[in-house]
mmCIF file of C-alpha atoms in Angstrom:
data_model
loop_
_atom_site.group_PDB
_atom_site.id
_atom_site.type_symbol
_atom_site.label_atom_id
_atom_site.label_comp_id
_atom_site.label_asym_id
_atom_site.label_seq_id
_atom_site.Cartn_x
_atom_site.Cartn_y
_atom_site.Cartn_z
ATOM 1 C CA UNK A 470 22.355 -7.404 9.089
ATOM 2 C CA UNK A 471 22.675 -3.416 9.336
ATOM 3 C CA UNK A 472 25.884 -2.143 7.320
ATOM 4 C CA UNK A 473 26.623 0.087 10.570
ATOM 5 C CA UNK A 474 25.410 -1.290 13.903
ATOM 6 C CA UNK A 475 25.398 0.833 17.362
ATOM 7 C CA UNK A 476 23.449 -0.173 20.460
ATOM 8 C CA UNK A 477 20.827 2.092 20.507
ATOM 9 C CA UNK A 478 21.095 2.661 24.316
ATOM 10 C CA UNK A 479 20.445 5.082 26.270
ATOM 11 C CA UNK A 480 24.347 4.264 27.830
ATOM 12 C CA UNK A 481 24.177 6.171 30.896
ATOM 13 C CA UNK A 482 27.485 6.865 33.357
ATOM 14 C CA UNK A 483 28.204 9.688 35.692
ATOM 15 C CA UNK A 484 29.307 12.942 35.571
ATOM 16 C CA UNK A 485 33.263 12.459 35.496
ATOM 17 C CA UNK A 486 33.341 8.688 33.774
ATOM 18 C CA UNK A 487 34.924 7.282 30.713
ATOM 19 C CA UNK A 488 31.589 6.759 28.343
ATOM 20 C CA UNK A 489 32.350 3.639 25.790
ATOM 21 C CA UNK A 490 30.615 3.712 22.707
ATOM 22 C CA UNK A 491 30.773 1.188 19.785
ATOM 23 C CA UNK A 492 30.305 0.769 16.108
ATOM 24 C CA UNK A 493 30.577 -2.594 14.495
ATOM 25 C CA UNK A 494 30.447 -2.108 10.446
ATOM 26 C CA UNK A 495 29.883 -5.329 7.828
ATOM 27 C CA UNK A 496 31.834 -3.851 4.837
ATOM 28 C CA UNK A 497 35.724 -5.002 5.396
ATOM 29 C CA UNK A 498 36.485 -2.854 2.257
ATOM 30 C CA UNK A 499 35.328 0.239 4.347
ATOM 31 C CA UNK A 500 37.849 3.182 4.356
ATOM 32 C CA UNK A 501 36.929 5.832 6.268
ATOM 33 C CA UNK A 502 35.057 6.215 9.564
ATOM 34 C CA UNK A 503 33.668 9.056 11.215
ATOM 35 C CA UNK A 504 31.700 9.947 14.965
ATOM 36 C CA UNK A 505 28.777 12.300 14.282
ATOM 37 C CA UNK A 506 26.932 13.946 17.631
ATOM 38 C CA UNK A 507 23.440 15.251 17.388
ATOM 39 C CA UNK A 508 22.007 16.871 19.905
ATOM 40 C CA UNK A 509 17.572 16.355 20.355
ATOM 41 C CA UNK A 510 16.399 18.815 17.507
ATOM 42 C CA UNK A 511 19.595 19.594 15.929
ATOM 43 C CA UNK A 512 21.413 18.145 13.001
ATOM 44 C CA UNK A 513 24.446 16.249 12.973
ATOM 45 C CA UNK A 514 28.226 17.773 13.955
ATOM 46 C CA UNK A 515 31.581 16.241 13.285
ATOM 47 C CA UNK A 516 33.445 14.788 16.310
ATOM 48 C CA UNK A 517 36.380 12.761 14.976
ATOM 49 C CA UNK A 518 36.967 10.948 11.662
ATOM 50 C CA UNK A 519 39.471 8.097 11.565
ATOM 51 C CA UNK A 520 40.975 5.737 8.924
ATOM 52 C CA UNK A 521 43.955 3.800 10.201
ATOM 53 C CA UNK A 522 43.691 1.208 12.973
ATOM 54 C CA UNK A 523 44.783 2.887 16.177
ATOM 55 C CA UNK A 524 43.885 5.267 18.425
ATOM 56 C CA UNK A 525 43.325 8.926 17.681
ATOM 57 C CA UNK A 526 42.816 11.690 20.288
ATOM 58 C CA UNK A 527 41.483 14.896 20.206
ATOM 59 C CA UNK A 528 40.876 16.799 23.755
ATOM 60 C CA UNK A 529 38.516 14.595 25.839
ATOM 61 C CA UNK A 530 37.987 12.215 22.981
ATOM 62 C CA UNK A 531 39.124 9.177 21.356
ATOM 63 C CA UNK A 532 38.455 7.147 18.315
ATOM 64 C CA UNK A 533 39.657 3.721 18.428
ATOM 65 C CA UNK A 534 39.625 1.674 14.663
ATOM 66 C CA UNK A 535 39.638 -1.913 14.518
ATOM 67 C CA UNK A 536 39.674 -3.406 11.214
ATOM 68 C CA UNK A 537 40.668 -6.893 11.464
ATOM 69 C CA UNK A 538 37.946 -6.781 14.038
ATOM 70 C CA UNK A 539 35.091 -4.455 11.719
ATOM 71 C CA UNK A 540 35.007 -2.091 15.132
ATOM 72 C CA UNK A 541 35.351 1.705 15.865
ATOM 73 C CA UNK A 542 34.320 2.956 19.473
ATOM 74 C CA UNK A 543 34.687 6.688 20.584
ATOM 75 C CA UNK A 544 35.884 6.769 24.458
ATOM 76 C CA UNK A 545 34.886 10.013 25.856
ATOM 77 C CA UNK A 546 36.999 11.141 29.117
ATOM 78 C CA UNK A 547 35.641 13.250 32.005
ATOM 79 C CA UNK A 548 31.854 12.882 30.728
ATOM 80 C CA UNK A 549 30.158 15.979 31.047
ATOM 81 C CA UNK A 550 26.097 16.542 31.449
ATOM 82 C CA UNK A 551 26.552 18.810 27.640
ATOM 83 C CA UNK A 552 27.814 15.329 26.149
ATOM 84 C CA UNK A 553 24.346 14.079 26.622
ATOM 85 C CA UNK A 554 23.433 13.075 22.860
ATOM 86 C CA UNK A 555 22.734 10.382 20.101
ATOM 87 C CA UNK A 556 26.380 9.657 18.513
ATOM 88 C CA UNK A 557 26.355 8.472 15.319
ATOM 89 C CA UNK A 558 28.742 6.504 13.618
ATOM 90 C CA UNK A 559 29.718 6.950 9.782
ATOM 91 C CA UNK A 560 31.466 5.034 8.187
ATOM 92 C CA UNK A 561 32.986 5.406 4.147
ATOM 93 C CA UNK A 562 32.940 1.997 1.977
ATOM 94 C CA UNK A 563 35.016 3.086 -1.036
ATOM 95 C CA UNK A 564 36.479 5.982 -2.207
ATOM 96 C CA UNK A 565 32.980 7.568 -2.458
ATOM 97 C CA UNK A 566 31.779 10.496 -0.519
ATOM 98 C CA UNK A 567 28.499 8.282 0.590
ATOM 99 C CA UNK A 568 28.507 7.705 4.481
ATOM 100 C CA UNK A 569 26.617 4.897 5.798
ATOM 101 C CA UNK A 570 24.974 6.352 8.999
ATOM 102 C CA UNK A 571 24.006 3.757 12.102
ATOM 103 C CA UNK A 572 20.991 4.329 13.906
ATOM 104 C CA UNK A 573 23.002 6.117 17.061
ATOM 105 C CA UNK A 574 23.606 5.482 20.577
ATOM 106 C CA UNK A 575 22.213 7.827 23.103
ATOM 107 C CA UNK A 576 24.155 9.219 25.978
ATOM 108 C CA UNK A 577 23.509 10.358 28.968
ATOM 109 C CA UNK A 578 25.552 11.665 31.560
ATOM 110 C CA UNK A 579 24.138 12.181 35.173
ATOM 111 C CA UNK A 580 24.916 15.328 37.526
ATOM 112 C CA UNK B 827 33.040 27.819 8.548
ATOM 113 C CA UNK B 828 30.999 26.142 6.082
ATOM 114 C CA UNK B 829 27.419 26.945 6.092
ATOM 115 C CA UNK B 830 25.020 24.599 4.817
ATOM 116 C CA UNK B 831 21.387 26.478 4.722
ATOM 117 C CA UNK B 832 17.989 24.715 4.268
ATOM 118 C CA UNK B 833 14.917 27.036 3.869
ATOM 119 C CA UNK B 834 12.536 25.823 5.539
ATOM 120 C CA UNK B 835 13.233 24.776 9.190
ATOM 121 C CA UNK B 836 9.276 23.237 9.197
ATOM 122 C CA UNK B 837 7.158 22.357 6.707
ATOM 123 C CA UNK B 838 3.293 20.602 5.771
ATOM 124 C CA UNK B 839 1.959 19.999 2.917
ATOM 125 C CA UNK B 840 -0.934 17.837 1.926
ATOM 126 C CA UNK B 841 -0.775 14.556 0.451
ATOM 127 C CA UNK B 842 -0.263 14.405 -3.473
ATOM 128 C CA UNK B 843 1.271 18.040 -3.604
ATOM 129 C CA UNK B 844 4.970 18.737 -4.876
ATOM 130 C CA UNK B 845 7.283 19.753 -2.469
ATOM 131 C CA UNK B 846 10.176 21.366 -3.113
ATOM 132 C CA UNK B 847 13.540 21.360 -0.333
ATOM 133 C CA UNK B 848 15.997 23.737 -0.726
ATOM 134 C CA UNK B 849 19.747 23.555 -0.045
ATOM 135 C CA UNK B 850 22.702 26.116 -0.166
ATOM 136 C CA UNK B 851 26.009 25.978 0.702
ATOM 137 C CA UNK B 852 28.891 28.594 0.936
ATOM 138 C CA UNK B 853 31.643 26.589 0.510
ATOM 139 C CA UNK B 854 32.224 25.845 -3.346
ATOM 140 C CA UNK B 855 32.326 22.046 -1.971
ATOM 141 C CA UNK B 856 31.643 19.751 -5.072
ATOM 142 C CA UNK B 857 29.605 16.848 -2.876
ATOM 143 C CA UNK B 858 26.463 17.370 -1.874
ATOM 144 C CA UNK B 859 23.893 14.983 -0.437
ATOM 145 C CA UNK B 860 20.202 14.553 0.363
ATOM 146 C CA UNK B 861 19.305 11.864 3.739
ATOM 147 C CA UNK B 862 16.335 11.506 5.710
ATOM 148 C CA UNK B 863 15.841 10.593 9.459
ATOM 149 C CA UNK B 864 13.923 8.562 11.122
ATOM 150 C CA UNK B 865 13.477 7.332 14.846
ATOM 151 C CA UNK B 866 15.096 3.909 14.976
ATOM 152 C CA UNK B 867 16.298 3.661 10.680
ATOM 153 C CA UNK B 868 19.010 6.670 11.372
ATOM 154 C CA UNK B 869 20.225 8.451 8.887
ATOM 155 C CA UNK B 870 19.112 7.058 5.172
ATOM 156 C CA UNK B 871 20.447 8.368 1.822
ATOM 157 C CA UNK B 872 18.049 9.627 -0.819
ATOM 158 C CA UNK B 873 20.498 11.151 -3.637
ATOM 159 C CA UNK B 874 23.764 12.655 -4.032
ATOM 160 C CA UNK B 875 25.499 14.874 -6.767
ATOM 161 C CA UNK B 876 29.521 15.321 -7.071
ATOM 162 C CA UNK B 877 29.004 18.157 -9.519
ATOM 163 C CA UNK B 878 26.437 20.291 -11.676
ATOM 164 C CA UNK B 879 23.972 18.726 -13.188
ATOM 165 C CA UNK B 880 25.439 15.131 -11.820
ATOM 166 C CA UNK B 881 22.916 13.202 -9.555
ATOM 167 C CA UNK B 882 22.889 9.476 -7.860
ATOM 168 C CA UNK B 883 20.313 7.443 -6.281
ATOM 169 C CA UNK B 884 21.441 6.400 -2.712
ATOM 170 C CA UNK B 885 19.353 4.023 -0.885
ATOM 171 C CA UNK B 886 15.930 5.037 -0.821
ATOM 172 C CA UNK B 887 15.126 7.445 -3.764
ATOM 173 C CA UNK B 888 11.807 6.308 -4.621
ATOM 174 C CA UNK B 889 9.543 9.136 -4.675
ATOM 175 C CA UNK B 890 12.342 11.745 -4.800
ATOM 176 C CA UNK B 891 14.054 13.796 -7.280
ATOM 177 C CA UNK B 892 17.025 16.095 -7.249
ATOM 178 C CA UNK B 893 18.231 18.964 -9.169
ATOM 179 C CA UNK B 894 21.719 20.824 -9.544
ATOM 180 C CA UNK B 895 21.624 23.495 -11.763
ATOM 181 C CA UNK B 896 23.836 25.701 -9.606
ATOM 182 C CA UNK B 897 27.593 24.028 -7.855
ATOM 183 C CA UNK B 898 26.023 25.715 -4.193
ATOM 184 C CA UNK B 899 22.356 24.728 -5.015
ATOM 185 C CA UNK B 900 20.845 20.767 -4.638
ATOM 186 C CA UNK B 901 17.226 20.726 -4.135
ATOM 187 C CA UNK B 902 15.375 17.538 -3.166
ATOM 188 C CA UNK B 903 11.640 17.428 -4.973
ATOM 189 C CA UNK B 904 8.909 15.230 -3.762
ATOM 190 C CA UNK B 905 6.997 14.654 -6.492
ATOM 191 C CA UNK B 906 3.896 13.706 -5.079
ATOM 192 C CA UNK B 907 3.875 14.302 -1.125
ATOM 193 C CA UNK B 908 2.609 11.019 0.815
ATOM 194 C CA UNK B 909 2.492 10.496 4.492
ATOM 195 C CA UNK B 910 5.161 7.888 5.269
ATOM 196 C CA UNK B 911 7.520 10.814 3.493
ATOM 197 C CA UNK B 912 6.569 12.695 6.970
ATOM 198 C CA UNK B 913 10.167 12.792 8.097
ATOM 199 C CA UNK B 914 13.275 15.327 9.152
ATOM 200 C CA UNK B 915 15.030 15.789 5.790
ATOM 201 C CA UNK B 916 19.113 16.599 6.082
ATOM 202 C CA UNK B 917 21.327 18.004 3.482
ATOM 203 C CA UNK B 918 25.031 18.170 3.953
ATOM 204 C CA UNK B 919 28.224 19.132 1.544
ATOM 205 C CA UNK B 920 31.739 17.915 1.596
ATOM 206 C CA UNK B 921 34.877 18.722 -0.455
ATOM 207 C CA UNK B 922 36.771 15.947 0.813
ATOM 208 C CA UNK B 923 36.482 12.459 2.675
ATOM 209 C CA UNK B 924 36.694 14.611 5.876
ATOM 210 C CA UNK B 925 33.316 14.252 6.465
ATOM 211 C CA UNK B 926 29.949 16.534 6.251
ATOM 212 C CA UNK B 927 28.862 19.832 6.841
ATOM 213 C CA UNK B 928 25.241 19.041 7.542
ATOM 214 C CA UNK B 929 22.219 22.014 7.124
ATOM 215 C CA UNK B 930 19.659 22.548 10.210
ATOM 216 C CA UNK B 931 17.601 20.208 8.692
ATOM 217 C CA UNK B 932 13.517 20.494 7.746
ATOM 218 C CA UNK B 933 11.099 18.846 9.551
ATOM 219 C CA UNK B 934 8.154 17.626 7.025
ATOM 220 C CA UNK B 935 4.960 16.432 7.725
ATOM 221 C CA UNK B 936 2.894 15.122 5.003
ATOM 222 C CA UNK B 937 -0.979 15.580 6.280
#
C-alpha cells in the first residue's frame, strides 16, 4: 500500500463544474497536509495546506481533512480550462519537514 | 517571493560520469530538499538537510550524495551517472511546515 494514494485519472468535468479530487493517506499519525498543482513541464506550486479536520476555503478552492477517515479532497468551484493539471497531494507524518508526495490526479476541464 | 533556482533546466551526461545539480535559494529558509519524478512513482525523496553541513537520506538515496556547505546552497551529486537515474530532479526549501518552495526543476538524461 502507497503512503499517499490519488486516482491517477484523468478526472474530466466541464467548464463551470465542481471538480472532486481525493487523497487517502496510511499514516494516522500524519499532521499536516498539503494540495500541490503542476502544470505539464513545470514544477510543483502550493494550492492549500491544511491540518485540522474541516473545511478550509480559499477563493474557488477547498480543502476538506478527514482524519478519522485518513482522507483529504480539494473541491474546486467554477472549473476553469487553466485548472487543467496533475494535483498532488502532500501530506506531513511528524513534525518533520519531509512531505510524502502521491502520484497525482490529472484534471481536465473541457471548454 | 521565495526563489528557489536550479542551474541547469536540461541536462545529459553519459553513463559512469559525476554529475553535479545545483540548488539556490533566496530565502535564508533552513530546510532544503532533493526529490525526483517520475511518470506514475510521483514525487520520491532522495535527501534532505535542516541546516549546514546537516544531511538525511529520504527514500531512495542510493546512488546520490548531497552537500551543504553554504545555508542557500544544497547540491545533489550523482556519483556515477546510470540510465534508470534519467529522471526530472526537484529541489525545494521551506522555513516552516507551510509547505515548499519548489525550483524549475532539471530534466536529466543519463545516455
Amino acid at each position: 500500500q502507497k503512503e499517499v494514494e490519488q486516482n491517477s485519472g484523468p478526472l474530466s468535468v466541464p467548464e463551470g463544474a465542481i471538480a472532486s479530487l481525493n487523497c487517502t493517506y496510511s499514516d494516522r499519525g500524519s499532521q499536516s497536509f498539503f494540495w500541490y498543482r503542476q502544470y505539464s513541464g513545470k514544477s510543483p506550486e502550493l494550492i492549500m495546506f491544511i491540518y485540522s479536520n474541516g473545511d478550509k476555503e480559499d477563493g474557488r478552492f477547498t480543502a476538506q481533512l478527514n482524519k478519522a477517515s485518513q482522507y483529504v479532497s480539494l473541491l474546486i468551484r467554477d472549473s476553469q480550462p487553466s485548472d487543467s493539471a496533475t494535483y498532488l497531494c502532500a501530506v506531513s507524518r511528524d513534525s518533520s519537514y519531509k512531505l510524502i508526495f502521491g502520484s497525482g490526479t490529472r484534471l481536465l476541464v473541457r471548454p | 517571493d521565495v526563489k528557489v533556482t536550479q542551474s541547469s533546466r536540461y541536462l545529459v551526461k553519459r553513463t559512469g560520469e559525476k554529475v553535479f545539480l545545483e540548488c539556490v535559494q533566496d530565502m535564508d529558509h533552513e530546510n532544503m530538499f532533493w526529490y525526483r519524478q517520475d511518470p506514475g512513482l510521483g514525487l520520491r525523496l532522495i535527501y534532505f538537510s535542516y541546516d549546514v553541513k546537516m544531511k538525511e537520506k529520504g527514500d531512495i538515496p542510493e546512488g546520490y550524495s548531497v552537500s551543504r556547505e553554504k545555508k542557500e546552497r544544497f547540491s545533489l551529486i550523482l556519483e556515477s551517472a546510470s540510465t534508470n537515474q534519467t529522471s526530472m530532479y526537484l529541489c525545494a526549501s521551506s522555513f516552516t511546515t507551510y509547505g515548499y518552495t519548489f525550483g524549475s526543476g532539471t530534466r536529466l538524461t543519463v545516455v
